[in-house]
XYZ file of C-alpha atoms in Angstrom:
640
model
C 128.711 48.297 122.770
C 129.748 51.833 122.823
C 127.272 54.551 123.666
C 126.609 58.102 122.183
C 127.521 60.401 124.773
C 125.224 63.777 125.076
C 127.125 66.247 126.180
C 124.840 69.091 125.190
C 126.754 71.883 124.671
C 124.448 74.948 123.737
C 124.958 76.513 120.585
C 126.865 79.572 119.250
C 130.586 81.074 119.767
C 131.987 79.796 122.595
C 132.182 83.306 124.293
C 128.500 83.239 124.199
C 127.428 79.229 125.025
C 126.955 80.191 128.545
C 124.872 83.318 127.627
C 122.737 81.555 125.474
C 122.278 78.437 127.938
C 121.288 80.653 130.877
C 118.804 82.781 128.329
C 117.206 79.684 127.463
C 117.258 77.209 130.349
C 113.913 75.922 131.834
C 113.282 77.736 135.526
C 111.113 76.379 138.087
C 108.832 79.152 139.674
C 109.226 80.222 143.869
C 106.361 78.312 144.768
C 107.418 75.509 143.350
C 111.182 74.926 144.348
C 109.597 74.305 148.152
C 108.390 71.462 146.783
C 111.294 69.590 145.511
C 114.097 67.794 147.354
C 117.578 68.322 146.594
C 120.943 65.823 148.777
C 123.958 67.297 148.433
C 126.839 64.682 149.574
C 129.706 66.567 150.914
C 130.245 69.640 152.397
C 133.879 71.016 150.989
C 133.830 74.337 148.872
C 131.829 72.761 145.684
C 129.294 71.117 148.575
C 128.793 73.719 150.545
C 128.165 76.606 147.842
C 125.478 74.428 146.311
C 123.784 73.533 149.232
C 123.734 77.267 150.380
C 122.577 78.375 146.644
C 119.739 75.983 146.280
C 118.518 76.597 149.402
C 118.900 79.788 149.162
C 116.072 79.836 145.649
C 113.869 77.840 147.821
C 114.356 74.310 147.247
C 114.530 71.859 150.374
C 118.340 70.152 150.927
C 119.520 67.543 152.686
C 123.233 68.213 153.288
C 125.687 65.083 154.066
C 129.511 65.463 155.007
C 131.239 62.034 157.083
C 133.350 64.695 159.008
C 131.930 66.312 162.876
C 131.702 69.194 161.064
C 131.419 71.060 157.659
C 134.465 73.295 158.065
C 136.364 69.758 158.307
C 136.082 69.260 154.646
C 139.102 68.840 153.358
C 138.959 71.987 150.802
C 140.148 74.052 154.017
C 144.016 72.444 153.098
C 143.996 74.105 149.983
C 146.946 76.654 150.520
C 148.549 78.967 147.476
C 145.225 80.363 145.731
C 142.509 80.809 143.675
C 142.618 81.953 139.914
C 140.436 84.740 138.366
C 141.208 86.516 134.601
C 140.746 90.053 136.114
C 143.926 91.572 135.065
C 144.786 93.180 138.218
C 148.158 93.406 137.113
C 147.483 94.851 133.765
C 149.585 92.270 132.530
C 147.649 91.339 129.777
C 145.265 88.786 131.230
C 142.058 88.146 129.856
C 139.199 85.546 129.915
C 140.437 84.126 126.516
C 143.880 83.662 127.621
C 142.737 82.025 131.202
C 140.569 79.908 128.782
C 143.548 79.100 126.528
C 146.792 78.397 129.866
C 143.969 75.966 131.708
C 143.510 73.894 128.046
C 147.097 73.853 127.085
C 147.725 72.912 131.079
C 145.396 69.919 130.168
C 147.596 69.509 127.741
C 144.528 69.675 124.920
C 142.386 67.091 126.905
C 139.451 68.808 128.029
C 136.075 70.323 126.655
C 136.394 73.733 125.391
C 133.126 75.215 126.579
C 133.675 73.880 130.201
C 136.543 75.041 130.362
C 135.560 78.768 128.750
C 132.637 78.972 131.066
C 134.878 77.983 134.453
C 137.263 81.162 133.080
C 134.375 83.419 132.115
C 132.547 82.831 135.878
C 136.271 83.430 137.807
C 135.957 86.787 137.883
C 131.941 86.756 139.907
C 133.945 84.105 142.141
C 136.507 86.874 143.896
C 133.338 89.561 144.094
C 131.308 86.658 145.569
C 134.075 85.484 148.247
C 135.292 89.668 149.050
C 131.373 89.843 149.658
C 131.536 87.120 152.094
C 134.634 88.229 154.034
C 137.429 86.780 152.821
C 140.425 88.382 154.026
C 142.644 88.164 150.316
C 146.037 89.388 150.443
C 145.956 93.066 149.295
C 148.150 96.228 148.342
C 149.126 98.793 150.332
C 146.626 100.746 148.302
C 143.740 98.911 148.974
C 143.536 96.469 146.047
C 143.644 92.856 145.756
C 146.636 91.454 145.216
C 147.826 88.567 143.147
C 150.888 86.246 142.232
C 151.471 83.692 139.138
C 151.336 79.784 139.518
C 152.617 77.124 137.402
C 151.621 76.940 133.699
C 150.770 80.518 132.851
C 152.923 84.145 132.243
C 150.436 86.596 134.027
C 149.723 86.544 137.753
C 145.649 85.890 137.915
C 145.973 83.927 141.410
C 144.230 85.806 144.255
C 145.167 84.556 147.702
C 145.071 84.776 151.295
C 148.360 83.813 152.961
C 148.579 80.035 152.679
C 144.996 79.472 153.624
C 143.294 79.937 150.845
C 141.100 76.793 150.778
C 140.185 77.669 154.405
C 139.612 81.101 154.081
C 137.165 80.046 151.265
C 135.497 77.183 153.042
C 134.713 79.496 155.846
C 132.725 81.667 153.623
C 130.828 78.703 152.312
C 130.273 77.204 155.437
C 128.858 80.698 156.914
C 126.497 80.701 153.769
C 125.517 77.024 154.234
C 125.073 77.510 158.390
C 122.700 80.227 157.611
C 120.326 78.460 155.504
C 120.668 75.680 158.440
C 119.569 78.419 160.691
C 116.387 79.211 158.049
C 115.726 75.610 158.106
C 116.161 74.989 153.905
C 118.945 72.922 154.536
C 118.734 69.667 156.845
C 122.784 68.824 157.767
C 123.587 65.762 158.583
C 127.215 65.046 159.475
C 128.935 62.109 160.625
C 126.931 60.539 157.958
C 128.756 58.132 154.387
C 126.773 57.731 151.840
C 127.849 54.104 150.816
C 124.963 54.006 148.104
C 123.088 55.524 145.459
C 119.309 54.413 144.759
C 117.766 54.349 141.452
C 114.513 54.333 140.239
C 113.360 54.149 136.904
C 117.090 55.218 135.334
C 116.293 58.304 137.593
C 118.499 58.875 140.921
C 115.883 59.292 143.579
C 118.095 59.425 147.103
C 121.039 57.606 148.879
C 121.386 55.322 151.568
C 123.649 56.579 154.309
C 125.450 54.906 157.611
C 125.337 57.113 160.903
C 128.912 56.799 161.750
C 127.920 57.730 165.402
C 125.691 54.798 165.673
C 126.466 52.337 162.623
C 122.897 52.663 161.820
C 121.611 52.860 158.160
C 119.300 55.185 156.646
C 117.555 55.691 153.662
C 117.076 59.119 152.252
C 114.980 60.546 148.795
C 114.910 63.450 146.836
C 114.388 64.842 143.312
C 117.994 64.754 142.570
C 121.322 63.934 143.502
C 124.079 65.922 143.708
C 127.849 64.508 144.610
C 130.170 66.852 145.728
C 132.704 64.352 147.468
C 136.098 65.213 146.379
C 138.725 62.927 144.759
C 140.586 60.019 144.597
C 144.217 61.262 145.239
C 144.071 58.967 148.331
C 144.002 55.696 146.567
C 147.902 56.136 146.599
C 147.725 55.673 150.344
C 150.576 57.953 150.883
C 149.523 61.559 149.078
C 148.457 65.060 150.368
C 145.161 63.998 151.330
C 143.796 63.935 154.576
C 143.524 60.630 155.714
C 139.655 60.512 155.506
C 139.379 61.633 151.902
C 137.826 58.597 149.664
C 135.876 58.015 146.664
C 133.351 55.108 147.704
C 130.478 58.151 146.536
C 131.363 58.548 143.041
C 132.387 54.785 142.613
C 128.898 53.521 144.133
C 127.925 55.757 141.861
C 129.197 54.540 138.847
C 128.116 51.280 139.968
C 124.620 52.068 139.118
C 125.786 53.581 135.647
C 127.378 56.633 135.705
C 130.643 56.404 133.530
C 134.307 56.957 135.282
C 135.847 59.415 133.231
C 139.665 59.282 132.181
C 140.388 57.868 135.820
C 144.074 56.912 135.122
C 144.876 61.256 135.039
C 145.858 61.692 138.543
C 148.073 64.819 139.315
C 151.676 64.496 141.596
C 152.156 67.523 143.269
C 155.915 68.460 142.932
C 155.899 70.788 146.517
C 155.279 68.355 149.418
C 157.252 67.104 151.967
C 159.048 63.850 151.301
C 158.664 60.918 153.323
C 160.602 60.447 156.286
C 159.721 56.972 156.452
C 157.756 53.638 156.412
C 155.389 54.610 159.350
C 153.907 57.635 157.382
C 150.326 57.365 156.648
C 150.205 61.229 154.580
C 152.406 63.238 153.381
C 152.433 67.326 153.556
C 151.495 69.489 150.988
C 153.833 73.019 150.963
C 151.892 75.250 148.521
C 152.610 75.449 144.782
C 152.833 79.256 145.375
C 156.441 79.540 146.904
C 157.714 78.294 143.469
C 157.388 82.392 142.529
C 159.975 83.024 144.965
C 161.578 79.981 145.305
C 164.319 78.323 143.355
C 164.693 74.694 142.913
C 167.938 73.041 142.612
C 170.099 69.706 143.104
C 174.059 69.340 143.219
C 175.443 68.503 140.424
C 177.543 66.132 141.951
C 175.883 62.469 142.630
C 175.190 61.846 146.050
C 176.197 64.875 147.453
C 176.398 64.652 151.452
C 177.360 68.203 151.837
C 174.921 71.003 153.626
C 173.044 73.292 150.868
C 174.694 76.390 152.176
C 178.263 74.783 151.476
C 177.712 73.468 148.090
C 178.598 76.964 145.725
C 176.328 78.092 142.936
C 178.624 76.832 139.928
C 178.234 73.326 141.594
C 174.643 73.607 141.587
C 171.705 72.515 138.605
C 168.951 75.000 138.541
C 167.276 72.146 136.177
C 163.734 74.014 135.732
C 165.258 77.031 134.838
C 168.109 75.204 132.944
C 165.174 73.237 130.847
C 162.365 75.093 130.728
C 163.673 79.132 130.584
C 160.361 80.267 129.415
C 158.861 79.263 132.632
C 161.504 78.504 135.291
C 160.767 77.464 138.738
C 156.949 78.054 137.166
C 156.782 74.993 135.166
C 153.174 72.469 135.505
C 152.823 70.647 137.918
C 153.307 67.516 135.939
C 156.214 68.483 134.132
C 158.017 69.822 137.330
C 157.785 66.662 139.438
C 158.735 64.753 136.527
C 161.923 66.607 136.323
C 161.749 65.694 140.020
C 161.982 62.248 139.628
C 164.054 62.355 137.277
C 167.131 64.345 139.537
C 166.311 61.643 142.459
C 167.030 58.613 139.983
C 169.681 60.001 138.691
C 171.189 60.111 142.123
C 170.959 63.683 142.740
C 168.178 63.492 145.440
C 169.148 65.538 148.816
C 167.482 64.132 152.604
C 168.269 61.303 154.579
C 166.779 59.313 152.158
C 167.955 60.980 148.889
C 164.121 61.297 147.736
C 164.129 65.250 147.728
C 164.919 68.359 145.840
C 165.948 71.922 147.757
C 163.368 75.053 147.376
C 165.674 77.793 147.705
C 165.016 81.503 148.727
C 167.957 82.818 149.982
C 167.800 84.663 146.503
C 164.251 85.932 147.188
C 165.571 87.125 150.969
C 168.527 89.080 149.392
C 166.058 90.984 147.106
C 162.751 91.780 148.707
C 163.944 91.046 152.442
C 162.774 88.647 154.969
C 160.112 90.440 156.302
C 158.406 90.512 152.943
C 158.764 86.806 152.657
C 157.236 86.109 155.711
C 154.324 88.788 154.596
C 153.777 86.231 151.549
C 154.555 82.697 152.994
C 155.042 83.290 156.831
C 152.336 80.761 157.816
C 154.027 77.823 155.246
C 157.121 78.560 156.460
C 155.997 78.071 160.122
C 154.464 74.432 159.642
C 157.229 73.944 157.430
C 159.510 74.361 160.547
C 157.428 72.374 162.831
C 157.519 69.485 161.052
C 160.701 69.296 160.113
C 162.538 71.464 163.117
C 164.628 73.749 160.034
C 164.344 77.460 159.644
C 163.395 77.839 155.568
C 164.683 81.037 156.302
C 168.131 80.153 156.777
C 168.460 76.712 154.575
C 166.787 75.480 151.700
C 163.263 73.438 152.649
C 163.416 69.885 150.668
C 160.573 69.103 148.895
C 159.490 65.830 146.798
C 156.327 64.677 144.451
C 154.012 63.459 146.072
C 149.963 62.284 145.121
C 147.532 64.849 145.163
C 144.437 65.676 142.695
C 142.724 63.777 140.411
C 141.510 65.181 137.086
C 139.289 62.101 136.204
C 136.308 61.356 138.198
C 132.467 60.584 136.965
C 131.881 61.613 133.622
C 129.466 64.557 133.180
C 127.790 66.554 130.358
C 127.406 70.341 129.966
C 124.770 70.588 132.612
C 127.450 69.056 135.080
C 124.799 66.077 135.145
C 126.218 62.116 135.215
C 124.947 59.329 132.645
C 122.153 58.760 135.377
C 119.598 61.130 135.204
C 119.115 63.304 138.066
C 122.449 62.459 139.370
C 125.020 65.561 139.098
C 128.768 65.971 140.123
C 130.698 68.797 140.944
C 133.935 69.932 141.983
C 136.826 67.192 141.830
C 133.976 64.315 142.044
C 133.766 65.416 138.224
C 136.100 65.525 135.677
C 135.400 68.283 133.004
C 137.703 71.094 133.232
C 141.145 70.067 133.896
C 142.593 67.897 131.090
C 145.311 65.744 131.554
C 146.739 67.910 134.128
C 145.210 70.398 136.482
C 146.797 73.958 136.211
C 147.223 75.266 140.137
C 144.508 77.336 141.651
C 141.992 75.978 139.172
C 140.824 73.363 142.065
C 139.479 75.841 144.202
C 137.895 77.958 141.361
C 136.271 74.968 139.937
C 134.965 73.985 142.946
C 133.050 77.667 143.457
C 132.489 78.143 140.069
C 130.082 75.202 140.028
C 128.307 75.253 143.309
C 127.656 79.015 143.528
C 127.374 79.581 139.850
C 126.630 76.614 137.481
C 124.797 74.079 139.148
C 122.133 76.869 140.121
C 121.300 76.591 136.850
C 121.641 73.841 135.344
C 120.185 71.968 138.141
C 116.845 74.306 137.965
C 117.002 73.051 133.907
C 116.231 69.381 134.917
C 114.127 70.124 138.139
C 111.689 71.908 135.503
C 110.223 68.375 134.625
C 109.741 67.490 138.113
C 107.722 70.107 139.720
C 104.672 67.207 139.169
C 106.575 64.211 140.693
C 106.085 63.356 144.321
C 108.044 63.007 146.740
C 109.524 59.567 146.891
C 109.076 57.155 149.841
C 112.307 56.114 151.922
C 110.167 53.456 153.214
C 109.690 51.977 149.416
C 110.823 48.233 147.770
C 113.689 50.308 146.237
C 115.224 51.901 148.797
C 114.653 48.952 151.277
C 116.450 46.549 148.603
C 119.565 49.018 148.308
C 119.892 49.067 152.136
C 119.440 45.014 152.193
C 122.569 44.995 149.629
C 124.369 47.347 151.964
C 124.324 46.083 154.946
C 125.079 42.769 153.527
C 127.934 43.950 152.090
C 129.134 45.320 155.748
C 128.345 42.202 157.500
C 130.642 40.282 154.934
C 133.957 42.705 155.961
C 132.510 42.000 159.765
C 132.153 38.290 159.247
C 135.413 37.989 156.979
C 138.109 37.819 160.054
C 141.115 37.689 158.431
C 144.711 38.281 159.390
C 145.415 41.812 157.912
C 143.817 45.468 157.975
C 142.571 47.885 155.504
C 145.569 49.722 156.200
C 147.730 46.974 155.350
C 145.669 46.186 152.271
C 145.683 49.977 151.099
C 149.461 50.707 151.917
C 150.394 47.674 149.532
C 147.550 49.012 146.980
C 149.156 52.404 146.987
C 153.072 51.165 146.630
C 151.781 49.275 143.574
C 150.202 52.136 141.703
C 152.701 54.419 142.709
C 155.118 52.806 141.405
C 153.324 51.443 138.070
C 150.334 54.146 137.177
C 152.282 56.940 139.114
C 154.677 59.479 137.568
C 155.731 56.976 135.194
C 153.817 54.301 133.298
C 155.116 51.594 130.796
C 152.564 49.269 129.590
C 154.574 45.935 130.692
C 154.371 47.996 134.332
C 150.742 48.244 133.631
C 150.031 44.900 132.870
C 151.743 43.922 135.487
C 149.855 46.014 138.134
C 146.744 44.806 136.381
C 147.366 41.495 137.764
C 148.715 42.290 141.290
C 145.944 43.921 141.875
C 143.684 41.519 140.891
C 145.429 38.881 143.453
C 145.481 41.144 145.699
C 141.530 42.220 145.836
C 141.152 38.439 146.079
C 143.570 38.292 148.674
C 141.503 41.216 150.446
C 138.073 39.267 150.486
C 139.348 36.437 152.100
C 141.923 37.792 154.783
C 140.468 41.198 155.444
C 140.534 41.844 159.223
C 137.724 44.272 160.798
C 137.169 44.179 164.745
C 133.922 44.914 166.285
C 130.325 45.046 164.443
C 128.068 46.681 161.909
C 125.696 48.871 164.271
C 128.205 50.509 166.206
C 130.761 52.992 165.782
C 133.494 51.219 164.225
C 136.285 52.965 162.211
C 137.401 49.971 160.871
C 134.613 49.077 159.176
C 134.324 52.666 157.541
C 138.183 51.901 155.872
C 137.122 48.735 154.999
C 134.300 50.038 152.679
C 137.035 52.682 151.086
C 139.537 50.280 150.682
C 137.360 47.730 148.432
C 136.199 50.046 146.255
C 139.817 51.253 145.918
C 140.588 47.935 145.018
C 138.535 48.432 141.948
C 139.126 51.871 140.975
C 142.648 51.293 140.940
C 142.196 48.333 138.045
C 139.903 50.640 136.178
C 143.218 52.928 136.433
C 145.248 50.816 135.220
C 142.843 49.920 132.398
C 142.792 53.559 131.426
C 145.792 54.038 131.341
C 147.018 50.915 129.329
C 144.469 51.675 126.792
C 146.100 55.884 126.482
C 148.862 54.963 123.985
C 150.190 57.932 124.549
C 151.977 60.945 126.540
C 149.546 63.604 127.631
C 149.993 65.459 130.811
C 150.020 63.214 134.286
C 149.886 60.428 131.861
C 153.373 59.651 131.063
C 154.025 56.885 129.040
C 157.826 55.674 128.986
C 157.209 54.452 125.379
C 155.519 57.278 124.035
C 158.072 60.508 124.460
C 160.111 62.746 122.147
C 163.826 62.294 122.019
C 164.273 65.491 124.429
C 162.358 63.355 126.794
C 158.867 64.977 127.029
C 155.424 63.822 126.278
C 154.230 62.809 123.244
C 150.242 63.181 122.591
C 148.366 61.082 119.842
C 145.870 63.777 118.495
C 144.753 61.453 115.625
C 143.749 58.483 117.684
C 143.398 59.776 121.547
C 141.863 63.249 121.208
C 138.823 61.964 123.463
C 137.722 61.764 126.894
C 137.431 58.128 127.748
C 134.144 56.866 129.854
C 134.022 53.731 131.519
C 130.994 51.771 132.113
C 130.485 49.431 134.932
C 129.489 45.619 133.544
C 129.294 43.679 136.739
C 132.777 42.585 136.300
C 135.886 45.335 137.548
C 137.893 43.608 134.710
C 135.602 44.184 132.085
C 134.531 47.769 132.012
C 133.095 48.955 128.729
C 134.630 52.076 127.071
C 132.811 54.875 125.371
C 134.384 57.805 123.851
C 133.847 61.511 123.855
C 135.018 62.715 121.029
C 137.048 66.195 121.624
C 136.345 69.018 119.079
C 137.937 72.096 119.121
C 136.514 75.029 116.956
C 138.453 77.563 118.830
C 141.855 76.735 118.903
C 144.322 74.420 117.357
C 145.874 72.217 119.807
C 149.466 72.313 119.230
C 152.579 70.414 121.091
C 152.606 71.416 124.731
C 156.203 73.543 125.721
C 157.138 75.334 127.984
C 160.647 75.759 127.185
């Protein structure tokens, strides 16, 4: 039976909900944050800012990451920036039009007052990171400077090089080290949470393996936060590092918090393309050198000739040609679609004819190398050690590839989960990005709620707790989740099959690839459904995992990953067979206009769809949030 979903957004204008909220929300006093518990799983940019900001009011954190190390997280691979409305330029940017380019990005799929408060907060983001040290990109005269991404007219996106995400976790990581130093903040790394204990509909702690020992543990606190990322790699071959999962969130929603509009997963349309079957990732090259760079394909089919000898008139600019509005600075979604859509036509360039050039001779010409390198130097260096050719002197060839997921566990105002006490921020949520996630919004997101939302809204539900005690590890609960996992570990152990989680995931990630990927048809859908069905049975029975449960054993961590994969990519599926409709990544070949775009279903679609777990991966419940906008009229979504 569907559910009422509270979303609690505060009252009044929308410039002033997050006024009012902070005026009014419940604080706990100094004396008493010491007293209260806090885990924070995962220790990329949304991780680490929390963890530093709670401790840093006083309350007591446990901090998890699987990696050696914090600074491993895999926010330091972000590359081309981080967005902030503070008109720099004086190009007419403003908090209302940030507000207005990330919901159209979305494509008129996302909560208004979210996604007003992540553009109201951007601008405290740059003075927070400057603060910490972050070495931004800046004008000769001293300023900060910026450059535009996809999706929006004005250039808001403040960077540093192409190491952005690094530059950013650093700062983090320094603020989270120091409150390690002052003892509010307990890290534990080399640690997976594989479980999330309840008690009394409230979450109370985690259960966690030692990945340098095998050994479980149980852990308890007040409240819960998951900070763990995305689910980009359930596509095996995306821009993920190979590490990145989503077992957190998923054994989260196992114990009721709702999965949020899982089927939106963003292809990047700047990444290297694959070279071949033995590829485990795939290389992201930063959205950013689309301001500079041109993207083409011959116009001829099959074209074997080198870039530089194929002349202009025999080349399609097709961005620039379709969408003149925007160019070369068209979404994400709708650029790698246009991708696609060269390579199947037989226009793709590479050994393998799966790529599209990036072009900057043009950019050279004008501004000069040395300028180029100034803006791009360090992308243009990987660029050549990967693939041995000077971007300087030929085009670089670039393809779609996986890479961000705008669904992930459904969350209210307060950034809090269906399970009380159990909160999610950064990509492990899925509130501010729509359909399809405008570039540079990841890393702001991920800030925006650890240093400057959760503080808050956290403190708002720790009010009521300030009289609970601390909860025993060593209690029936926690003991019973830790039976169930290690049970669960001894089965993949005791399984000895033919076949790998590698194995299992590479054919997992073909599948939705090529049937809840750029393109989805709901015969492809239904079909997927099924194969993946028989092939999560096949996985139970013929799974293959060396070695035991109480010692270090990669395996066995890839093993966990890859089942709940299993069933997060049929609750994908599900998703996105139910959408009848075009909206953003979700591109539905039966539902476009006749100039081949998408085609959204305002009257019957305009919610957020959240999944509840029954027991059963093939029966998940649906409930709907409703999507009401009292500021602005959603409208059809071109950039032409």
């Amino acid at each position: 039976m569907s559910r009422i979903l509270e979303v609690r957004i505060p009252d009044g204008p929308l410039p002033e909900k997050w006024s009012n909220y902070k005026a009014k929300a419940r604080l706990v006093s100094p004396n008493n944050r010491k007293k209260l518990d806090v885990i924070v799983v995962g220790t990329g940019l949304a991780g680490a800012s929390a963890a530093a900001s709670l401790a840093e009011m006083g309350y007591n954190v446990k901090s998890f990451c699987f990696q050696d190390s914090p600074r491993r997280a895999h926010s330091v691979a972000a590359q081309g920036g981080v967005n902030a409305s503070k008109n720099y330029r004086n190009d007419g940017d403003n908090v209302f039009r940030f507000f207005y380019d990330t919901i159209k990005g979305g494509d008129f799929r996302s909560r208004e007052a979210n996604v007003y408060r992540l553009a109201e907060c951007s601008a405290s983001l740059i003075d927070q990171a400057v603060a910490q040290g972050v070495p931004f990109a800046r004008e000769y005269g001293g300023y900060l400077r910026n450059r535009s991404f996809g999706g929006v007219q004005v250039s808001r996106t403040f960077y540093a090089r192409g190491q952005t995400g690094q530059q950013l976790l650093l700062g983090a990581y320094q603020a989270l080290m120091r409150q390690v130093s002052a003892k509010k903040v307990t890290l534990y790394a080399r640690h997976e949470m594989l479980d999330l204990v309840v008690i009394d509909g409230r979450a109370r702690g985690i259960i966690a393996r030692n990945l340098d020992t095998g050994q479980t543990e149980r852990h308890a606190a007040h409240a819960v936060v998951l900070a763990t990322g995305g689910f980009g790699k359930i596509y095996y071959l995306s821009t993920l590092a190979m590490g990145c999962n989503a077992s957190a969130i998923w054994r989260a929603h196992k114990k009721g918090a709702f999965m949020a509009n899982p089927s939106w997963t963003q292809i990047h349309p700047t990444c290297l393309p694959q070279s071949g079957a033995y590829q485990s990732k795939l290389t992201l090259m930063s959205e950013s050198l689309r301001n500079d760079g041109r993207i083409w394909v011959p116009l001829q089919h099959d074209d074997t000739r080198a870039p530089g000898a194929i002349p202009e008139e025999e080349r399609d600019y097709y961005l620039e040609r379709k969408y003149p509005s925007f160019g070369n600075l068209a979404p994400r979604d709708i650029a790698s679609r246009a991708a696609k859509e060269q390579i199947d036509a037989g226009k793709g360039v590479g050994p393998l004819k799966n790529a599209v050039y990036l072009d900057f001779s043009k950019a050279i010409g004008e501004y000069g190398k040395s300028t180029i390198t100034e803006r791009y130097g360090n992308l243009f260096t990987m660029y050549k050690k990967i693939t041995g050719i000077d971007a300087y002197r030929e085009p670089m060839k670039i393809s779609p590839a996986a890479h961000f997921s705008m669904g992930g566990l459904w969350v209210d105002y307060d950034l809090m989960t269906s399970v009380p006490g159990l909160f999610a921020i950064g990509e492990a949520n899925f509130s501010d990005h729509g359909a399809n996630r405008l570039g540079a919004n990841s890393l702001l997101q991920a800030c925006v709620d650890g240093y400057f939302v959760l503080p808050y809204t956290l403190q708002n539900y720790l009010a009521d707790e300030i009289r609970t005690p601390r909860f025993d590890p060593d209690s029936t609960p926690f003991i019973e989740v830790e039976r169930a996992v290690k049970a669960q570990l001894q089965q993949f152990t005791d399984c000895r099959g033919s076949k790998t989680a590698d194995e299992f995931h590479r054919e997992l990630g073909r599948e939705l690839y090529d049937k809840c990927g750029l393109l989805r048809s709901g015969e492809g859908l239904r079909n997927a459904i099924r194969n993946i069905r028989e092939l999560r049975e096949a996985f139970r029975h013929d799974l293959l995992v060396p070695g035991h449960t109480d010692e270090v054993n990669s395996e066995l961590e890839k093993a966990g990953r890859v089942a709940d994969y299993m069933e997060i990519a049929e609750l994908m599926c599900i998703d996105a067979l139910h959408r009848e409709e075009s909206c953003g990544a979700h591109f539905r070949e039966e539902y476009q206009t006749a100039e081949g775009e998408a085609r959204r279903d305002d009257e019957r679609f305009c919610y957020s769809a959240a999944w509840q777990w029954t027991g059963n991966p093939s029966e998940p419940v649906l409930h709907k949030e409703p999507l009401v906008f009292e500021t602005i009229t959603p409208t059809v979504r071109s950039y032409k």
